[in-house]
Amino acid sequence: MRYISTRGELPPQHFCDVLLMGLAPDGGLVMPEHYPQIDDATLAQWRQLSYADLAFEIMRLFITDINEKDLKQLVHKTYTAEIFGSTDITPVRSLNDGIIIQALSNGPTLAFKDMAMQFLGNIFEYVLEKKSAQLNILGATSGDTGSAAEYAMRGKKGINVFMLSPNGKMSAFQRAQMYSLQDKNIYNIAVEGLFDDCQDIVKAVQNDAQFKNTYKIGTVNSINWARIVAQVVYYFKGYLASTNNNQEKVSFCVPSGNFGNICAGHIAKQMGLPIDRLIVATNENDVLDEFFKTGHYTPRGTDKTYITSSPSMDISKASNFERFIFDLSGKNPEKIKTLWKQVDAKTGFNYAEKLDSIHNQFGFTSGKSTHADRLKTIAQVYAQDKQLIDPHTADGVKVAREVRKPNEKIICLETALAIKFEETIKEAIDSSVHIPVPTPLEGIEQLPQKVSIIQNDANLVKSFIQNALAS
Ligand SMILES: *Cc1c(COP(=O)(O)O)cnc(C)c1O
C-alpha cells in the first residue's frame, strides 16, 4: 500500500514515511492510493475476532512496511482491557428507543481520541527507535486531542509534546487532565485565542520548513493518517457487534468537528462494510451540516465560531474534510486545488452538482443540535434509560432520532463520558445526581497544574520550543 496527496504532488510513499508527516509538502492530505476491499467471506470470518485481532487484520492492509509480527504486537499492546476498561474495548448498548450506543470513550482520557492516539504512541516509539530519530510533536487541541496525545506520549523515548490549547475555553476537567501531567516531555501552552488560532499557529510552524527540520517538528492532530486508520477499526467492530449477518446494514451517527472520526467511517464504507448512512451531527458550528444539505462549504473565521457546550466540536474549518472531497471529486487533485483556493480566499465553494452522489453513493446525511437540544437529550436519556451521556454524544443522539428512517439501525458513537462536562450535565438534570468518575481520575482537579500562557503569535511559540529544547 502506498500513499499520495490530495493535491497530487507527493510521489507515492510507504506508511512509515507518512506516519510522521502532517500536511503533505504540497499542502494536501495524505490518502491511500486505493481502498482495500473486504469481501463477504472475510467479513464473516472477522465476526469471531477480538478487537486487537480485528485491528491487526485491518491495519495490515494499510501498513505494509512494518513486519506483521511487530505490528501484531503493537496492536495487542494497545487494545487491552487494562487501557480501555473492558475486553470489548468499544462495547455497544441499546437505548430504550432502539438507538445503539458504541462507547469509544473508555480509554485513559475518557474521549474517543484515545482509540487512535494510544496506538500512535506505541507505533511512533517503535518507528523512531528503528530510525534512531527524535520527534517533537506540536499539536492544537480544543480539549480532547491534547490530553489524548499527552497520555499516549508521556514518558515515551525520543518524543516531546508541545500542545497548544485555547486559554480558558476548555472545561475544568479537561484542563485538569492536561495541565496536571508533570512529565518532563510534556509541555502545555495556553494560547490567548480560539482553537482555530491554535490550529493556524501549528500550520504556520509547519510551513516554516527550516524550523520544522531543525527542530524535528511533527504532528498528531486529526489530519494524521495513522489516526484515521486506527479509527476505521471501530466502525467494523460496531457493525459486527450490532448485526448477526452481513446482509444487515447499519448507519452511524457521528458527533463531528474536524471530520476525522466520520472520515474513518467513510473509508470503512468504501472498503465494503455494509454501512447504509453516515450521519454527520454538528453543534451550533454547523458548516458541515450546511454542506451536506446544500453542497456549499463556507468555512468561517474565529469571529463566527461559537463557543458551545459541546466544545470539542467548535470548529468551523474541518481539517479532514478535504479527504472526503478528494474522493467525491473522483480523486482529482486539480479540482481539489481549485476548491481550496476558494477556501483560502475565504469565499468557500459550491459543489452542489454532487449532492446526489453525496447522499446516494456516499451515504452522507446531516443534522445539527443546539444547547437546548443537548440539554433536552441528556435529560431524556437519563429519564428513559437511567444513563448519563455527554454533550457531544447527546448531539449525535438528537440528530439520529431526528433523521432516523423506520427500521433503520443507527449506531451513535459515544465520543466522551459525562464527567468531562459536569457543568452542562448539571444544567440538564437535577444537579444532585452523582456523575460517575472512573477511579484513576478522582480528585484530578485538585492536582497542581503545569501550563504556560502565550499570546496568539506563531513566533512566540517557536521561541518557546527553541528554549525548551535548549534547556
Ligand atoms: C474530537 C471530538 C469530536 C469531534 O471529532 P472529529 O474527528 O474532530 O470530527 C467529537 N466529540 C468529542 C468528545 C471529541 O473529543
GROMACS .gro file of C-alpha atoms and ligand atoms in nm:
model
  486
    1MET     CA    1   0.000   0.000   0.000
    2ARG     CA    2   0.130   0.342  -0.090
    3TYR     CA    3   0.013   0.693  -0.013
    4ILE     CA    4  -0.042   1.002  -0.225
    5SER     CA    5  -0.156   1.360  -0.157
    6THR     CA    6  -0.498   1.511  -0.230
    7ARG     CA    7  -0.308   1.790  -0.413
    8GLY     CA    8  -0.132   1.539  -0.639
    9GLU     CA    9   0.232   1.632  -0.590
   10LEU     CA   10   0.357   1.369  -0.348
   11PRO     CA   11   0.539   1.075  -0.511
   12PRO     CA   12   0.382   0.755  -0.367
   13GLN     CA   13   0.513   0.684  -0.015
   14HIS     CA   14   0.504   0.393   0.226
   15PHE     CA   15   0.315   0.408   0.555
   16CYS     CA   16   0.619   0.472   0.776
   17ASP     CA   17   0.717   0.768   0.556
   18VAL     CA   18   0.380   0.938   0.600
   19LEU     CA   19   0.343   0.837   0.966
   20LEU     CA   20   0.529   1.141   1.095
   21MET     CA   21   0.401   1.377   0.827
   22GLY     CA   22   0.144   1.649   0.900
   23LEU     CA   23   0.030   1.816   0.582
   24ALA     CA   24   0.194   1.678   0.269
   25PRO     CA   25   0.465   1.911   0.127
   26ASP     CA   26   0.219   2.025  -0.144
   27GLY     CA   27  -0.028   2.137   0.125
   28GLY     CA   28  -0.263   1.842   0.075
   29LEU     CA   29  -0.363   1.549   0.293
   30VAL     CA   30  -0.223   1.200   0.265
   31MET     CA   31  -0.452   0.933   0.117
   32PRO     CA   32  -0.407   0.566   0.028
   33GLU     CA   33  -0.376   0.500  -0.346
   34HIS     CA   34  -0.678   0.271  -0.320
   35TYR     CA   35  -0.911   0.127  -0.057
   36PRO     CA   36  -0.864  -0.245   0.016
   37GLN     CA   37  -1.189  -0.433  -0.050
   38ILE     CA   38  -1.333  -0.662   0.217
   39ASP     CA   39  -1.549  -0.939   0.075
   40ASP     CA   40  -1.838  -1.111   0.241
   41ALA     CA   41  -1.641  -1.423   0.342
   42THR     CA   42  -1.366  -1.217   0.506
   43LEU     CA   43  -1.615  -1.005   0.696
   44ALA     CA   44  -1.789  -1.324   0.816
   45GLN     CA   45  -1.456  -1.460   0.945
   46TRP     CA   46  -1.389  -1.136   1.127
   47ARG     CA   47  -1.704  -1.182   1.340
   48GLN     CA   48  -1.508  -1.414   1.573
   49LEU     CA   49  -1.213  -1.180   1.629
   50SER     CA   50  -1.116  -0.988   1.939
   51TYR     CA   51  -1.077  -0.611   1.899
   52ALA     CA   52  -0.698  -0.637   1.879
   53ASP     CA   53  -0.706  -0.918   1.622
   54LEU     CA   54  -0.960  -0.727   1.414
   55ALA     CA   55  -0.741  -0.417   1.437
   56PHE     CA   56  -0.446  -0.620   1.314
   57GLU     CA   57  -0.639  -0.759   1.015
   58ILE     CA   58  -0.750  -0.411   0.909
   59MET     CA   59  -0.424  -0.231   0.976
   60ARG     CA   60  -0.208  -0.482   0.790
   61LEU     CA   61  -0.395  -0.384   0.473
   62PHE     CA   62  -0.279  -0.024   0.516
   63ILE     CA   63   0.054  -0.075   0.692
   64THR     CA   64   0.260  -0.295   0.463
   65ASP     CA   65   0.609  -0.179   0.560
   66ILE     CA   66   0.617  -0.300   0.921
   67ASN     CA   67   0.662  -0.672   0.965
   68GLU     CA   68   0.341  -0.842   1.068
   69LYS     CA   69   0.475  -0.992   1.388
   70ASP     CA   70   0.576  -0.647   1.516
   71LEU     CA   71   0.250  -0.488   1.401
   72LYS     CA   72   0.053  -0.756   1.579
   73GLN     CA   73   0.250  -0.689   1.897
   74LEU     CA   74   0.192  -0.313   1.874
   75VAL     CA   75  -0.180  -0.364   1.830
   76HIS     CA   76  -0.205  -0.613   2.116
   77LYS     CA   77  -0.007  -0.383   2.343
   78THR     CA   78  -0.255  -0.103   2.264
   79TYR     CA   79  -0.602  -0.255   2.274
   80THR     CA   80  -0.615  -0.412   2.620
   81ALA     CA   81  -0.885  -0.428   2.885
   82GLU     CA   82  -0.645  -0.250   3.124
   83ILE     CA   83  -0.626   0.057   2.899
   84PHE     CA   84  -0.983   0.056   2.761
   85GLY     CA   85  -1.178  -0.071   3.060
   86SER     CA   86  -1.327  -0.390   2.911
   87THR     CA   87  -1.235  -0.678   2.682
   88ASP     CA   88  -1.486  -0.549   2.426
   89ILE     CA   89  -1.280  -0.223   2.405
   90THR     CA   90  -1.576  -0.044   2.237
   91PRO     CA   91  -1.885  -0.206   2.397
   92VAL     CA   92  -2.227  -0.144   2.240
   93ARG     CA   93  -2.556  -0.098   2.425
   94SER     CA   94  -2.910  -0.004   2.321
   95LEU     CA   95  -3.124   0.282   2.442
   96ASN     CA   96  -3.492   0.236   2.508
   97ASP     CA   97  -3.586   0.358   2.161
   98GLY     CA   98  -3.350   0.118   1.983
   99ILE     CA   99  -3.068   0.361   1.914
  100ILE     CA  100  -2.739   0.178   1.966
  101ILE     CA  101  -2.455   0.348   2.151
  102GLN     CA  102  -2.098   0.237   2.085
  103ALA     CA  103  -1.867   0.352   2.363
  104LEU     CA  104  -1.538   0.489   2.230
  105SER     CA  105  -1.478   0.679   2.548
  106ASN     CA  106  -1.341   0.431   2.799
  107GLY     CA  107  -0.970   0.499   2.739
  108PRO     CA  108  -0.737   0.693   2.973
  109THR     CA  109  -0.878   1.039   2.887
  110LEU     CA  110  -1.243   0.933   2.853
  111ALA     CA  111  -1.280   1.050   2.492
  112PHE     CA  112  -1.271   0.870   2.158
  113LYS     CA  113  -0.935   1.022   2.062
  114ASP     CA  114  -0.769   0.761   2.284
  115MET     CA  115  -0.878   0.494   2.037
  116ALA     CA  116  -0.625   0.614   1.781
  117MET     CA  117  -0.381   0.803   1.998
  118GLN     CA  118  -0.284   0.511   2.222
  119PHE     CA  119  -0.187   0.322   1.907
  120LEU     CA  120   0.002   0.624   1.775
  121GLY     CA  121   0.214   0.646   2.092
  122ASN     CA  122   0.325   0.288   2.050
  123ILE     CA  123   0.386   0.297   1.676
  124PHE     CA  124   0.573   0.632   1.696
  125GLU     CA  125   0.806   0.496   1.961
  126TYR     CA  126   0.863   0.180   1.753
  127VAL     CA  127   0.937   0.363   1.427
  128LEU     CA  128   1.153   0.632   1.591
  129GLU     CA  129   1.363   0.371   1.760
  130LYS     CA  130   1.417   0.187   1.427
  131LYS     CA  131   1.525   0.511   1.264
  132SER     CA  132   1.719   0.634   1.570
  133ALA     CA  133   1.518   0.953   1.529
  134GLN     CA  134   1.365   1.216   1.757
  135LEU     CA  135   1.027   1.382   1.733
  136ASN     CA  136   0.882   1.699   1.879
  137ILE     CA  137   0.509   1.686   1.848
  138LEU     CA  138   0.334   2.018   1.800
  139GLY     CA  139  -0.042   1.997   1.828
  140ALA     CA  140  -0.352   2.207   1.870
  141THR     CA  141  -0.644   2.095   2.079
  142SER     CA  142  -0.990   2.214   2.166
  143GLY     CA  143  -0.980   1.974   2.456
  144ASP     CA  144  -0.974   1.605   2.385
  145THR     CA  145  -0.696   1.565   2.127
  146GLY     CA  146  -0.444   1.729   2.355
  147SER     CA  147  -0.499   1.515   2.657
  148ALA     CA  148  -0.526   1.201   2.444
  149ALA     CA  149  -0.191   1.286   2.281
  150GLU     CA  150  -0.026   1.364   2.610
  151TYR     CA  151  -0.148   1.044   2.777
  152ALA     CA  152  -0.033   0.845   2.474
  153MET     CA  153   0.314   1.005   2.455
  154ARG     CA  154   0.402   1.065   2.819
  155GLY     CA  155   0.731   0.904   2.908
  156LYS     CA  156   0.786   0.775   2.553
  157LYS     CA  157   1.152   0.773   2.444
  158GLY     CA  158   1.259   1.021   2.178
  159ILE     CA  159   0.933   1.219   2.192
  160ASN     CA  160   0.839   1.562   2.333
  161VAL     CA  161   0.488   1.706   2.315
  162PHE     CA  162   0.411   2.079   2.274
  163MET     CA  163   0.036   2.116   2.296
  164LEU     CA  164  -0.149   2.439   2.218
  165SER     CA  165  -0.493   2.492   2.367
  166PRO     CA  166  -0.726   2.796   2.366
  167ASN     CA  167  -0.677   2.966   2.702
  168GLY     CA  168  -0.985   2.941   2.922
  169LYS     CA  169  -1.201   2.767   2.659
  170MET     CA  170  -1.189   2.412   2.793
  171SER     CA  171  -1.384   2.258   3.076
  172ALA     CA  172  -1.223   2.249   3.421
  173PHE     CA  173  -1.193   1.873   3.398
  174GLN     CA  174  -1.027   1.889   3.055
  175ARG     CA  175  -0.778   2.148   3.182
  176ALA     CA  176  -0.700   1.935   3.485
  177GLN     CA  177  -0.644   1.629   3.270
  178MET     CA  178  -0.383   1.801   3.054
  179TYR     CA  179  -0.224   2.054   3.281
  180SER     CA  180  -0.179   1.819   3.576
  181LEU     CA  181   0.065   1.600   3.383
  182GLN     CA  182   0.409   1.664   3.526
  183ASP     CA  183   0.608   1.450   3.280
  184LYS     CA  184   0.926   1.621   3.156
  185ASN     CA  185   0.844   1.551   2.790
  186ILE     CA  186   0.502   1.720   2.806
  187TYR     CA  187   0.462   2.099   2.751
  188ASN     CA  188   0.120   2.266   2.780
  189ILE     CA  189   0.085   2.603   2.604
  190ALA     CA  190  -0.238   2.801   2.651
  191VAL     CA  191  -0.283   3.048   2.362
  192GLU     CA  192  -0.484   3.370   2.402
  193GLY     CA  193  -0.733   3.285   2.126
  194LEU     CA  194  -0.966   3.013   1.998
  195PHE     CA  195  -0.896   2.662   1.879
  196ASP     CA  196  -0.873   2.772   1.515
  197ASP     CA  197  -0.599   3.020   1.614
  198CYS     CA  198  -0.407   2.734   1.772
  199GLN     CA  199  -0.455   2.529   1.457
  200ASP     CA  200  -0.333   2.821   1.245
  201ILE     CA  201  -0.018   2.851   1.457
  202VAL     CA  202   0.053   2.480   1.407
  203LYS     CA  203   0.014   2.530   1.032
  204ALA     CA  204   0.239   2.837   1.034
  205VAL     CA  205   0.514   2.649   1.216
  206GLN     CA  206   0.469   2.351   0.982
  207ASN     CA  207   0.505   2.585   0.685
  208ASP     CA  208   0.844   2.707   0.810
  209ALA     CA  209   1.036   2.418   0.653
  210GLN     CA  210   1.366   2.518   0.807
  211PHE     CA  211   1.231   2.537   1.161
  212LYS     CA  212   1.038   2.216   1.109
  213ASN     CA  213   1.351   2.027   1.001
  214THR     CA  214   1.586   2.175   1.258
  215TYR     CA  215   1.352   2.102   1.547
  216LYS     CA  216   1.209   1.774   1.411
  217ILE     CA  217   0.854   1.903   1.436
  218GLY     CA  218   0.578   1.652   1.376
  219THR     CA  219   0.210   1.646   1.440
  220VAL     CA  220  -0.061   1.429   1.586
  221ASN     CA  221  -0.361   1.645   1.514
  222SER     CA  222  -0.652   1.491   1.339
  223ILE     CA  223  -0.504   1.506   0.988
  224ASN     CA  224  -0.252   1.236   1.083
  225TRP     CA  225  -0.321   0.942   0.855
  226ALA     CA  226  -0.238   0.673   1.114
  227ARG     CA  227  -0.512   0.807   1.339
  228ILE     CA  228  -0.768   0.769   1.065
  229VAL     CA  229  -0.657   0.410   1.000
  230ALA     CA  230  -0.686   0.321   1.369
  231GLN     CA  231  -1.037   0.470   1.374
  232VAL     CA  232  -1.154   0.258   1.079
  233VAL     CA  233  -1.134  -0.044   1.311
  234TYR     CA  234  -1.417   0.053   1.544
  235TYR     CA  235  -1.661   0.101   1.259
  236PHE     CA  236  -1.604  -0.264   1.167
  237LYS     CA  237  -1.628  -0.363   1.534
  238GLY     CA  238  -1.950  -0.169   1.588
  239TYR     CA  239  -2.103  -0.320   1.277
  240LEU     CA  240  -2.007  -0.675   1.373
  241ALA     CA  241  -2.125  -0.630   1.732
  242SER     CA  242  -2.466  -0.498   1.624
  243THR     CA  243  -2.556  -0.741   1.344
  244ASN     CA  244  -2.599  -1.116   1.304
  245ASN     CA  245  -2.506  -1.147   0.939
  246ASN     CA  246  -2.361  -0.940   0.658
  247GLN     CA  247  -2.696  -0.889   0.489
  248GLU     CA  248  -2.785  -0.637   0.759
  249LYS     CA  249  -2.693  -0.273   0.715
  250VAL     CA  250  -2.634  -0.016   0.985
  251SER     CA  251  -2.599   0.360   0.985
  252PHE     CA  252  -2.352   0.550   1.200
  253CYS     CA  253  -2.424   0.886   1.359
  254VAL     CA  254  -2.109   1.078   1.449
  255PRO     CA  255  -2.069   1.399   1.654
  256SER     CA  256  -1.834   1.586   1.421
  257GLY     CA  257  -1.588   1.873   1.428
  258ASN     CA  258  -1.272   1.822   1.225
  259PHE     CA  259  -1.433   1.538   1.027
  260GLY     CA  260  -1.165   1.292   1.144
  261ASN     CA  261  -1.395   1.042   1.310
  262ILE     CA  262  -1.653   1.021   1.035
  263CYS     CA  263  -1.383   1.022   0.766
  264ALA     CA  264  -1.281   0.681   0.904
  265GLY     CA  265  -1.644   0.571   0.868
  266HIS     CA  266  -1.641   0.687   0.508
  267ILE     CA  267  -1.331   0.475   0.447
  268ALA     CA  268  -1.490   0.170   0.615
  269LYS     CA  269  -1.789   0.209   0.383
  270GLN     CA  270  -1.560   0.243   0.080
  271MET     CA  271  -1.387  -0.081   0.188
  272GLY     CA  272  -1.721  -0.258   0.157
  273LEU     CA  273  -1.853  -0.254   0.514
  274PRO     CA  274  -2.236  -0.263   0.479
  275ILE     CA  275  -2.297   0.090   0.607
  276ASP     CA  276  -2.623   0.247   0.499
  277ARG     CA  277  -2.586   0.611   0.604
  278LEU     CA  278  -2.313   0.819   0.759
  279ILE     CA  279  -2.488   1.083   0.964
  280VAL     CA  280  -2.285   1.395   1.044
  281ALA     CA  281  -2.405   1.562   1.366
  282THR     CA  282  -2.283   1.916   1.432
  283ASN     CA  283  -2.348   2.166   1.708
  284GLU     CA  284  -2.417   2.537   1.652
  285ASN     CA  285  -2.098   2.545   1.445
  286ASP     CA  286  -2.276   2.393   1.152
  287VAL     CA  287  -2.057   2.442   0.841
  288LEU     CA  288  -2.065   2.069   0.777
  289ASP     CA  289  -2.442   2.043   0.818
  290GLU     CA  290  -2.473   2.329   0.571
  291PHE     CA  291  -2.250   2.149   0.321
  292PHE     CA  292  -2.430   1.816   0.341
  293LYS     CA  293  -2.766   1.990   0.295
  294THR     CA  294  -2.675   2.241   0.024
  295GLY     CA  295  -2.338   2.150  -0.129
  296HIS     CA  296  -2.197   2.489  -0.020
  297TYR     CA  297  -1.889   2.474   0.201
  298THR     CA  298  -1.823   2.806   0.368
  299PRO     CA  299  -1.563   2.779   0.644
  300ARG     CA  300  -1.596   3.063   0.895
  301GLY     CA  301  -1.344   3.274   1.078
  302THR     CA  302  -1.290   3.261   1.450
  303ASP     CA  303  -1.521   3.562   1.487
  304LYS     CA  304  -1.808   3.340   1.367
  305THR     CA  305  -1.711   3.031   1.565
  306TYR     CA  306  -1.939   2.988   1.863
  307ILE     CA  307  -1.822   2.866   2.199
  308THR     CA  308  -2.070   2.594   2.287
  309SER     CA  309  -2.139   2.331   2.547
  310SER     CA  310  -2.002   2.061   2.313
  311PRO     CA  311  -1.665   2.235   2.282
  312SER     CA  312  -1.474   1.961   2.101
  313MET     CA  313  -1.696   2.033   1.801
  314ASP     CA  314  -1.643   2.410   1.800
  315ILE     CA  315  -1.473   2.402   1.463
  316SER     CA  316  -1.559   2.599   1.152
  317LYS     CA  317  -1.290   2.469   0.918
  318ALA     CA  318  -1.290   2.090   0.919
  319SER     CA  319  -0.933   1.980   0.857
  320ASN     CA  320  -1.010   1.629   0.730
  321PHE     CA  321  -1.289   1.737   0.502
  322GLU     CA  322  -1.052   1.760   0.204
  323ARG     CA  323  -1.012   1.381   0.221
  324PHE     CA  324  -1.379   1.324   0.151
  325ILE     CA  325  -1.396   1.593  -0.116
  326PHE     CA  326  -1.099   1.426  -0.286
  327ASP     CA  327  -1.297   1.102  -0.315
  328LEU     CA  328  -1.610   1.294  -0.413
  329SER     CA  329  -1.418   1.462  -0.695
  330GLY     CA  330  -1.316   1.122  -0.832
  331LYS     CA  331  -0.967   1.165  -0.679
  332ASN     CA  332  -0.896   1.472  -0.886
  333PRO     CA  333  -0.609   1.683  -0.740
  334GLU     CA  334  -0.669   1.968  -0.985
  335LYS     CA  335  -1.025   2.002  -0.864
  336ILE     CA  336  -0.905   2.000  -0.502
  337LYS     CA  337  -0.653   2.275  -0.573
  338THR     CA  338  -0.925   2.486  -0.732
  339LEU     CA  339  -1.169   2.434  -0.447
  340TRP     CA  340  -0.914   2.501  -0.173
  341LYS     CA  341  -0.803   2.821  -0.344
  342GLN     CA  342  -1.159   2.933  -0.277
  343VAL     CA  343  -1.136   2.812   0.082
  344ASP     CA  344  -0.811   3.006   0.129
  345ALA     CA  345  -0.972   3.313  -0.028
  346LYS     CA  346  -1.246   3.275   0.236
  347THR     CA  347  -1.528   3.254  -0.017
  348GLY     CA  348  -1.572   2.879   0.024
  349PHE     CA  349  -1.701   2.664  -0.257
  350ASN     CA  350  -2.017   2.532  -0.413
  351TYR     CA  351  -2.021   2.163  -0.502
  352ALA     CA  352  -2.397   2.127  -0.524
  353GLU     CA  353  -2.364   1.942  -0.855
  354LYS     CA  354  -2.251   1.646  -0.641
  355LEU     CA  355  -2.538   1.648  -0.391
  356ASP     CA  356  -2.691   1.337  -0.541
  357SER     CA  357  -2.374   1.129  -0.509
  358ILE     CA  358  -2.301   1.277  -0.164
  359HIS     CA  359  -2.634   1.141  -0.042
  360ASN     CA  360  -2.685   0.831  -0.251
  361GLN     CA  361  -2.345   0.699  -0.347
  362PHE     CA  362  -2.151   0.803  -0.036
  363GLY     CA  363  -2.446   0.780   0.203
  364PHE     CA  364  -2.390   1.109   0.385
  365THR     CA  365  -2.663   1.299   0.561
  366SER     CA  366  -2.651   1.552   0.845
  367GLY     CA  367  -2.822   1.742   1.120
  368LYS     CA  368  -2.743   1.995   1.389
  369SER     CA  369  -2.804   2.029   1.758
  370THR     CA  370  -2.814   2.334   1.983
  371HIS     CA  371  -2.750   2.390   2.353
  372ALA     CA  372  -3.122   2.346   2.426
  373ASP     CA  373  -3.135   2.023   2.220
  374ARG     CA  374  -2.832   1.891   2.403
  375LEU     CA  375  -2.981   1.956   2.747
  376LYS     CA  376  -3.312   1.803   2.645
  377THR     CA  377  -3.148   1.491   2.504
  378ILE     CA  378  -2.929   1.439   2.812
  379ALA     CA  379  -3.238   1.470   3.031
  380GLN     CA  380  -3.447   1.238   2.812
  381VAL     CA  381  -3.184   0.965   2.805
  382TYR     CA  382  -3.139   0.998   3.179
  383ALA     CA  383  -3.514   0.971   3.240
  384GLN     CA  384  -3.574   0.683   2.999
  385ASP     CA  385  -3.252   0.485   3.034
  386LYS     CA  386  -3.101   0.589   3.367
  387GLN     CA  387  -2.777   0.670   3.184
  388LEU     CA  388  -2.574   0.986   3.155
  389ILE     CA  389  -2.442   1.075   2.812
  390ASP     CA  390  -2.201   1.360   2.747
  391PRO     CA  391  -2.299   1.673   2.549
  392HIS     CA  392  -2.121   1.560   2.227
  393THR     CA  393  -2.286   1.220   2.233
  394ALA     CA  394  -2.613   1.399   2.303
  395ASP     CA  395  -2.572   1.599   1.981
  396GLY     CA  396  -2.538   1.267   1.799
  397VAL     CA  397  -2.840   1.109   1.966
  398LYS     CA  398  -3.051   1.417   1.896
  399VAL     CA  399  -2.966   1.412   1.526
  400ALA     CA  400  -3.002   1.033   1.499
  401ARG     CA  401  -3.353   1.048   1.643
  402GLU     CA  402  -3.443   1.328   1.406
  403VAL     CA  403  -3.328   1.167   1.081
  404ARG     CA  404  -3.397   0.802   1.160
  405LYS     CA  405  -3.599   0.610   0.900
  406PRO     CA  406  -3.841   0.333   1.005
  407ASN     CA  407  -3.639   0.021   1.098
  408GLU     CA  408  -3.307   0.193   1.042
  409LYS     CA  409  -3.044   0.057   1.278
  410ILE     CA  410  -2.834   0.352   1.391
  411ILE     CA  411  -2.515   0.330   1.594
  412CYS     CA  412  -2.437   0.657   1.771
  413LEU     CA  413  -2.071   0.689   1.857
  414GLU     CA  414  -2.020   0.788   2.221
  415THR     CA  415  -1.725   1.023   2.197
  416ALA     CA  416  -1.678   1.124   2.562
  417LEU     CA  417  -1.802   1.046   2.913
  418ALA     CA  418  -2.036   1.276   3.100
  419ILE     CA  419  -1.792   1.353   3.382
  420LYS     CA  420  -1.576   1.560   3.145
  421PHE     CA  421  -1.861   1.811   3.112
  422GLU     CA  422  -2.007   1.828   3.458
  423GLU     CA  423  -2.143   2.184   3.427
  424THR     CA  424  -2.360   2.101   3.129
  425ILE     CA  425  -2.482   1.775   3.279
  426LYS     CA  426  -2.586   1.961   3.595
  427GLU     CA  427  -2.768   2.215   3.385
  428ALA     CA  428  -2.956   1.936   3.207
  429ILE     CA  429  -3.062   1.727   3.504
  430ASP     CA  430  -3.110   1.754   3.878
  431SER     CA  431  -2.774   1.883   3.999
  432SER     CA  432  -2.768   1.647   4.295
  433VAL     CA  433  -2.731   1.347   4.064
  434HIS     CA  434  -2.397   1.177   4.107
  435ILE     CA  435  -2.188   1.170   3.788
  436PRO     CA  436  -1.965   0.862   3.791
  437VAL     CA  437  -1.586   0.922   3.775
  438PRO     CA  438  -1.355   0.635   3.683
  439THR     CA  439  -1.134   0.575   3.988
  440PRO     CA  440  -0.797   0.675   3.837
  441LEU     CA  441  -0.931   1.026   3.770
  442GLU     CA  442  -1.093   1.101   4.105
  443GLY     CA  443  -0.974   1.432   4.251
  444ILE     CA  444  -0.779   1.528   3.940
  445GLU     CA  445  -0.899   1.890   3.953
  446GLN     CA  446  -0.718   1.940   4.284
  447LEU     CA  447  -0.374   1.846   4.146
  448PRO     CA  448  -0.110   2.114   4.071
  449GLN     CA  449  -0.104   2.228   3.707
  450LYS     CA  450   0.182   2.295   3.463
  451VAL     CA  451   0.097   2.537   3.178
  452SER     CA  452   0.246   2.843   3.001
  453ILE     CA  453   0.017   3.119   2.872
  454ILE     CA  454   0.125   3.278   2.543
  455GLN     CA  455  -0.009   3.549   2.305
  456ASN     CA  456  -0.163   3.437   1.975
  457ASP     CA  457   0.161   3.452   1.774
  458ALA     CA  458   0.342   3.171   1.592
  459ASN     CA  459   0.683   3.330   1.654
  460LEU     CA  460   0.637   3.319   2.029
  461VAL     CA  461   0.552   2.952   2.005
  462LYS     CA  462   0.867   2.891   1.801
  463SER     CA  463   1.087   3.059   2.063
  464PHE     CA  464   0.915   2.860   2.336
  465ILE     CA  465   1.007   2.537   2.159
  466GLN     CA  466   1.365   2.654   2.097
  467ASN     CA  467   1.409   2.742   2.463
  468ALA     CA  468   1.257   2.422   2.591
  469LEU     CA  469   1.480   2.206   2.370
  470ALA     CA  470   1.789   2.406   2.459
  471SER     CA  471   1.744   2.358   2.831
  472LIG     C1  472  -1.275   1.542   1.885
  472LIG     C2  473  -1.412   1.518   1.932
  472LIG     C3  474  -1.522   1.522   1.846
  472LIG     C4  475  -1.508   1.560   1.701
  472LIG     O1  476  -1.438   1.461   1.626
  472LIG     P1  477  -1.377   1.500   1.483
  472LIG     O2  478  -1.291   1.385   1.446
  472LIG     O3  479  -1.299   1.626   1.502
  472LIG     O4  480  -1.492   1.518   1.390
  472LIG     C5  481  -1.647   1.493   1.898
  472LIG     N1  482  -1.664   1.465   2.028
  472LIG     C6  483  -1.561   1.460   2.114
  472LIG     C7  484  -1.587   1.431   2.258
  472LIG     C8  485  -1.432   1.485   2.069
  472LIG     O5  486  -1.330   1.479   2.155
   0.00000   0.00000   0.00000
